[in-house]
Amino acid sequence: MYKCLISVLFLLSTLPCSANTISINDADWPPYFFKGESYQPIGFAKEILSICIPKTGYEAKFNYFPIKRMRYFIEKGDLDVHIYSYKPSREEFLIYAKEPIFKSSYRPFVHRKTPFTIQQLRDFDGLRIGHLQGLKYSESYYNYLNTQSNNKNVRTVPSNVALLSLLLDQKVDVFVNTVDTVMWLATTLGERHQIKMLDYDIQTKDYFVTVSKKSAAISNKRQFLNIMDSCIAELKSSGRYLVIKKGYGLE
């Protein structure tokens, strides 16, 4: 089936595709994805997907969309594949693979000069909090942020770089994000010595390849995911997965 129409801001943008092309979000999620920016590496997850997807008989078309728009498109089936952690509610619109593509942790980050620590959610009370637009974190932390939605202490920004900049400029006291993303950006910008990761674990979860239940491009979705699972498991057992992982500074 031919499918390549994706609506953006109520306009239809036609993407070149073929009968076997599937659409995947090239997220702003370093070091896993880099929005397809030419001056950046491929991205760890994108590199794994680029190895495994041809084995399914499909060709990957990567397109960048912000988090909220991506969620809308994958619920509609305009995006076919994305990487998600497991939440029961997501099974309403996703089918999950079984082999984790990676594991990631959400932790609070503060400026190196910060004297306080965080050991529970209420320790965020009164702090100036940075928030990445569209990011859901864990259910408990996301619900906490929602209770603070009318609080002027919560600053929402559209990108990971903007989030880190708020902290470096000491315009917020703390933000929560994935450890690998923050460490990659801080190291790349030469600012790693200026930030501090706190021990409080907001969430640590496995992430999986998922397919939109409404994808018209992938006819046999479970077969597609089984092939992806086998490919990722093979990369792990052969040692190639670890080599790629170390190339992105991932432990």
CSV table of C-alpha atoms in Angstrom, one decimal:
chain,number,residue,atom,x,y,z
A,1,MET,CA,0.0,0.0,0.0
A,2,TYR,CA,1.2,3.5,-0.8
A,3,LYS,CA,1.2,5.8,2.3
A,4,CYS,CA,3.2,9.0,2.5
A,5,LEU,CA,0.8,11.8,3.5
A,6,ILE,CA,1.5,13.4,6.9
A,7,SER,CA,-0.5,16.4,8.1
A,8,VAL,CA,1.6,19.2,9.6
A,9,LEU,CA,-0.1,22.2,11.2
A,10,PHE,CA,-3.3,21.3,9.2
A,11,LEU,CA,-1.4,21.2,5.9
A,12,LEU,CA,-0.5,18.1,4.0
A,13,SER,CA,3.1,17.5,3.3
A,14,THR,CA,3.8,14.8,0.7
A,15,LEU,CA,6.9,12.8,1.5
A,16,PRO,CA,8.6,10.7,-1.2
A,17,CYS,CA,7.9,7.1,-0.5
A,18,SER,CA,7.4,3.7,-2.1
A,19,ALA,CA,5.2,0.7,-1.4
A,20,ASN,CA,7.6,-0.7,1.2
A,21,THR,CA,8.5,2.6,2.9
A,22,ILE,CA,7.7,3.1,6.6
A,23,SER,CA,7.8,6.4,8.5
A,24,ILE,CA,9.9,6.7,11.7
A,25,ASN,CA,10.3,9.7,13.9
A,26,ASP,CA,13.9,11.0,14.0
A,27,ALA,CA,13.5,12.5,17.4
A,28,ASP,CA,15.4,15.2,19.3
A,29,TRP,CA,16.7,12.6,21.7
A,30,PRO,CA,20.5,12.4,21.8
A,31,PRO,CA,22.4,10.1,21.7
A,32,TYR,CA,19.6,7.9,20.4
A,33,PHE,CA,18.3,10.2,17.6
A,34,PHE,CA,19.6,13.6,16.3
A,35,LYS,CA,16.7,14.9,14.2
A,36,GLY,CA,18.7,13.9,11.1
A,37,GLU,CA,21.0,16.9,11.5
A,38,SER,CA,24.0,16.4,9.1
A,39,TYR,CA,26.6,17.7,11.6
A,40,GLN,CA,25.5,15.1,14.2
A,41,PRO,CA,26.1,11.3,14.4
A,42,ILE,CA,23.4,9.0,13.2
A,43,GLY,CA,22.2,8.2,16.7
A,44,PHE,CA,22.4,4.9,18.6
A,45,ALA,CA,18.8,3.8,18.2
A,46,LYS,CA,18.6,5.1,14.6
A,47,GLU,CA,21.8,3.1,13.8
A,48,ILE,CA,20.2,-0.1,15.2
A,49,LEU,CA,17.0,0.5,13.3
A,50,SER,CA,18.9,1.2,10.1
A,51,ILE,CA,20.6,-2.2,10.4
A,52,CYS,CA,17.5,-4.2,11.3
A,53,ILE,CA,14.6,-2.7,9.3
A,54,PRO,CA,15.9,-3.8,5.9
A,55,LYS,CA,15.7,-7.4,7.2
A,56,THR,CA,11.9,-6.9,7.4
A,57,GLY,CA,11.6,-6.0,3.8
A,58,TYR,CA,10.8,-2.4,4.4
A,59,GLU,CA,12.8,0.8,3.8
A,60,ALA,CA,12.9,3.4,6.6
A,61,LYS,CA,12.0,7.0,6.0
A,62,PHE,CA,13.1,9.1,9.0
A,63,ASN,CA,11.3,12.4,9.7
A,64,TYR,CA,11.7,14.7,12.7
A,65,PHE,CA,8.6,15.8,14.6
A,66,PRO,CA,8.4,17.3,18.2
A,67,ILE,CA,7.1,15.0,20.9
A,68,LYS,CA,3.5,16.2,21.0
A,69,ARG,CA,3.1,16.1,17.2
A,70,MET,CA,4.8,12.7,17.0
A,71,ARG,CA,2.4,11.3,19.5
A,72,TYR,CA,-0.6,12.6,17.4
A,73,PHE,CA,0.8,11.2,14.2
A,74,ILE,CA,1.6,7.7,15.6
A,75,GLU,CA,-1.9,7.5,17.1
A,76,LYS,CA,-3.4,8.3,13.7
A,77,GLY,CA,-1.0,5.9,11.9
A,78,ASP,CA,0.8,8.6,9.9
A,79,LEU,CA,4.0,7.5,11.6
A,80,ASP,CA,4.5,3.8,11.6
A,81,VAL,CA,7.3,3.2,14.1
A,82,HIS,CA,8.7,4.8,17.2
A,83,ILE,CA,10.7,3.8,20.3
A,84,TYR,CA,8.7,3.8,23.6
A,85,SER,CA,8.9,2.5,27.1
A,86,TYR,CA,6.0,0.3,28.1
A,87,LYS,CA,2.9,1.7,29.6
A,88,PRO,CA,-0.4,-0.2,29.6
A,89,SER,CA,-2.3,2.8,28.3
A,90,ARG,CA,-0.1,2.9,25.2
A,91,GLU,CA,-1.3,-0.5,24.1
A,92,GLU,CA,-4.5,1.4,22.9
A,93,PHE,CA,-2.5,2.6,19.9
A,94,LEU,CA,0.8,0.7,19.9
A,95,ILE,CA,2.0,-2.9,19.4
A,96,TYR,CA,5.3,-3.6,21.3
A,97,ALA,CA,8.3,-5.6,20.4
A,98,LYS,CA,9.7,-7.8,23.1
A,99,GLU,CA,13.5,-7.3,22.9
A,100,PRO,CA,14.6,-4.0,24.5
A,101,ILE,CA,16.5,-1.7,22.1
A,102,PHE,CA,18.0,0.1,25.1
A,103,LYS,CA,17.5,1.0,28.8
A,104,SER,CA,17.3,4.6,30.0
A,105,SER,CA,16.9,6.5,33.3
A,106,TYR,CA,15.3,9.8,34.2
A,107,ARG,CA,17.1,11.7,36.9
A,108,PRO,CA,17.1,15.3,38.3
A,109,PHE,CA,19.9,17.6,37.2
A,110,VAL,CA,21.1,20.7,39.0
A,111,HIS,CA,23.9,23.3,38.7
A,112,ARG,CA,27.1,22.2,40.3
A,113,LYS,CA,26.8,25.0,42.8
A,114,THR,CA,23.5,23.8,44.0
A,115,PRO,CA,23.5,22.9,47.8
A,116,PHE,CA,20.2,21.0,48.0
A,117,THR,CA,19.4,17.4,47.2
A,118,ILE,CA,16.2,15.6,46.1
A,119,GLN,CA,15.0,12.3,47.7
A,120,GLN,CA,11.2,12.5,47.0
A,121,LEU,CA,8.8,14.4,44.9
A,122,ARG,CA,7.9,17.0,47.5
A,123,ASP,CA,11.5,18.1,47.5
A,124,PHE,CA,10.8,19.8,44.2
A,125,ASP,CA,8.4,22.1,46.0
A,126,GLY,CA,9.4,25.8,45.7
A,127,LEU,CA,12.1,25.1,43.1
A,128,ARG,CA,12.3,26.6,39.7
A,129,ILE,CA,11.7,23.6,37.4
A,130,GLY,CA,12.6,23.2,33.8
A,131,HIS,CA,10.3,21.1,31.7
A,132,LEU,CA,10.7,19.8,28.1
A,133,GLN,CA,7.4,20.3,26.2
A,134,GLY,CA,5.6,17.1,25.6
A,135,LEU,CA,7.9,14.9,27.7
A,136,LYS,CA,5.9,12.5,30.0
A,137,TYR,CA,8.7,11.2,32.3
A,138,SER,CA,7.2,8.8,34.9
A,139,GLU,CA,3.5,8.9,35.7
A,140,SER,CA,4.2,10.2,39.3
A,141,TYR,CA,6.5,13.0,38.2
A,142,TYR,CA,4.3,14.0,35.3
A,143,ASN,CA,1.3,14.2,37.6
A,144,TYR,CA,3.4,16.2,40.0
A,145,LEU,CA,4.2,18.7,37.2
A,146,ASN,CA,0.5,19.0,36.3
A,147,THR,CA,-0.2,20.0,39.9
A,148,GLN,CA,2.3,22.8,39.4
A,149,SER,CA,0.9,23.8,36.0
A,150,ASN,CA,-0.2,27.2,37.2
A,151,ASN,CA,3.0,27.7,39.1
A,152,LYS,CA,5.3,30.3,37.5
A,153,ASN,CA,8.3,28.3,38.8
A,154,VAL,CA,7.8,25.8,35.9
A,155,ARG,CA,9.5,26.9,32.7
A,156,THR,CA,8.6,24.9,29.6
A,157,VAL,CA,10.9,24.9,26.6
A,158,PRO,CA,10.8,23.1,23.2
A,159,SER,CA,14.2,21.5,23.0
A,160,ASN,CA,16.8,19.6,25.1
A,161,VAL,CA,19.5,22.2,24.4
A,162,ALA,CA,17.1,25.0,25.6
A,163,LEU,CA,16.4,22.9,28.8
A,164,LEU,CA,20.1,22.6,29.5
A,165,SER,CA,20.8,26.2,28.8
A,166,LEU,CA,18.2,27.3,31.4
A,167,LEU,CA,20.1,25.3,34.0
A,168,LEU,CA,23.6,26.6,33.0
A,169,ASP,CA,22.3,30.2,33.1
A,170,GLN,CA,20.7,29.4,36.5
A,171,LYS,CA,17.3,30.4,35.3
A,172,VAL,CA,15.9,27.1,36.8
A,173,ASP,CA,17.1,25.2,39.8
A,174,VAL,CA,16.4,21.7,38.4
A,175,PHE,CA,15.1,19.7,35.5
A,176,VAL,CA,14.5,16.0,34.9
A,177,ASN,CA,15.6,14.2,31.7
A,178,THR,CA,17.2,11.0,30.5
A,179,VAL,CA,20.8,10.6,31.9
A,180,ASP,CA,22.3,9.7,28.5
A,181,THR,CA,20.7,12.7,26.8
A,182,VAL,CA,21.9,15.3,29.3
A,183,MET,CA,25.4,13.8,29.6
A,184,TRP,CA,25.8,13.8,25.8
A,185,LEU,CA,24.7,17.4,25.4
A,186,ALA,CA,26.7,18.7,28.4
A,187,THR,CA,29.8,16.9,27.2
A,188,THR,CA,29.4,18.1,23.6
A,189,LEU,CA,29.0,21.7,24.8
A,190,GLY,CA,31.9,21.4,27.1
A,191,GLU,CA,29.7,22.1,30.1
A,192,ARG,CA,29.7,18.7,31.9
A,193,HIS,CA,31.6,20.1,34.8
A,194,GLN,CA,28.9,22.7,35.4
A,195,ILE,CA,26.1,20.2,36.1
A,196,LYS,CA,25.4,17.6,38.7
A,197,MET,CA,23.1,14.5,38.5
A,198,LEU,CA,21.2,13.7,41.6
A,199,ASP,CA,20.7,10.1,42.8
A,200,TYR,CA,16.9,10.2,42.9
A,201,ASP,CA,15.6,7.8,40.2
A,202,ILE,CA,12.5,9.2,38.6
A,203,GLN,CA,12.2,6.2,36.3
A,204,THR,CA,14.4,3.6,34.8
A,205,LYS,CA,12.8,1.5,32.0
A,206,ASP,CA,13.5,-0.6,29.0
A,207,TYR,CA,12.6,0.9,25.6
A,208,PHE,CA,11.2,-1.1,22.7
A,209,VAL,CA,10.5,-0.8,19.0
A,210,THR,CA,6.7,-0.2,18.6
A,211,VAL,CA,4.3,-0.1,15.7
A,212,SER,CA,1.2,2.1,15.4
A,213,LYS,CA,-1.9,-0.1,15.4
A,214,LYS,CA,-3.3,2.2,12.6
A,215,SER,CA,-0.2,1.8,10.4
A,216,ALA,CA,-1.4,1.0,6.9
A,217,ALA,CA,2.2,0.5,5.6
A,218,ILE,CA,3.0,-2.5,7.8
A,219,SER,CA,0.6,-5.2,6.9
A,220,ASN,CA,1.8,-8.0,9.3
A,221,LYS,CA,2.8,-5.9,12.4
A,222,ARG,CA,3.7,-8.8,14.7
A,223,GLN,CA,5.8,-10.5,12.0
A,224,PHE,CA,7.6,-7.1,11.5
A,225,LEU,CA,8.3,-6.9,15.3
A,226,ASN,CA,9.4,-10.5,15.6
A,227,ILE,CA,12.1,-9.9,12.9
A,228,MET,CA,13.2,-6.7,14.7
A,229,ASP,CA,13.4,-8.6,17.9
A,230,SER,CA,15.6,-11.3,16.3
A,231,CYS,CA,17.9,-8.8,14.7
A,232,ILE,CA,18.4,-6.8,17.9
A,233,ALA,CA,19.1,-10.0,19.9
A,234,GLU,CA,21.5,-11.1,17.2
A,235,LEU,CA,23.4,-7.8,17.4
A,236,LYS,CA,23.6,-8.2,21.1
A,237,SER,CA,24.9,-11.8,21.0
A,238,SER,CA,27.5,-11.0,18.3
A,239,GLY,CA,29.0,-8.1,20.2
A,240,ARG,CA,28.2,-5.6,17.5
A,241,TYR,CA,25.5,-4.0,19.6
A,242,LEU,CA,28.1,-3.2,22.3
A,243,VAL,CA,30.5,-1.8,19.8
A,244,ILE,CA,27.9,0.6,18.5
A,245,LYS,CA,26.8,1.5,22.0
A,246,LYS,CA,30.3,2.3,23.1
A,247,GLY,CA,30.7,4.6,20.1
A,248,TYR,CA,28.0,6.8,21.7
A,249,GLY,CA,29.6,6.8,25.1
A,250,LEU,CA,26.9,4.6,26.5
A,251,GLU,CA,27.7,2.2,29.3
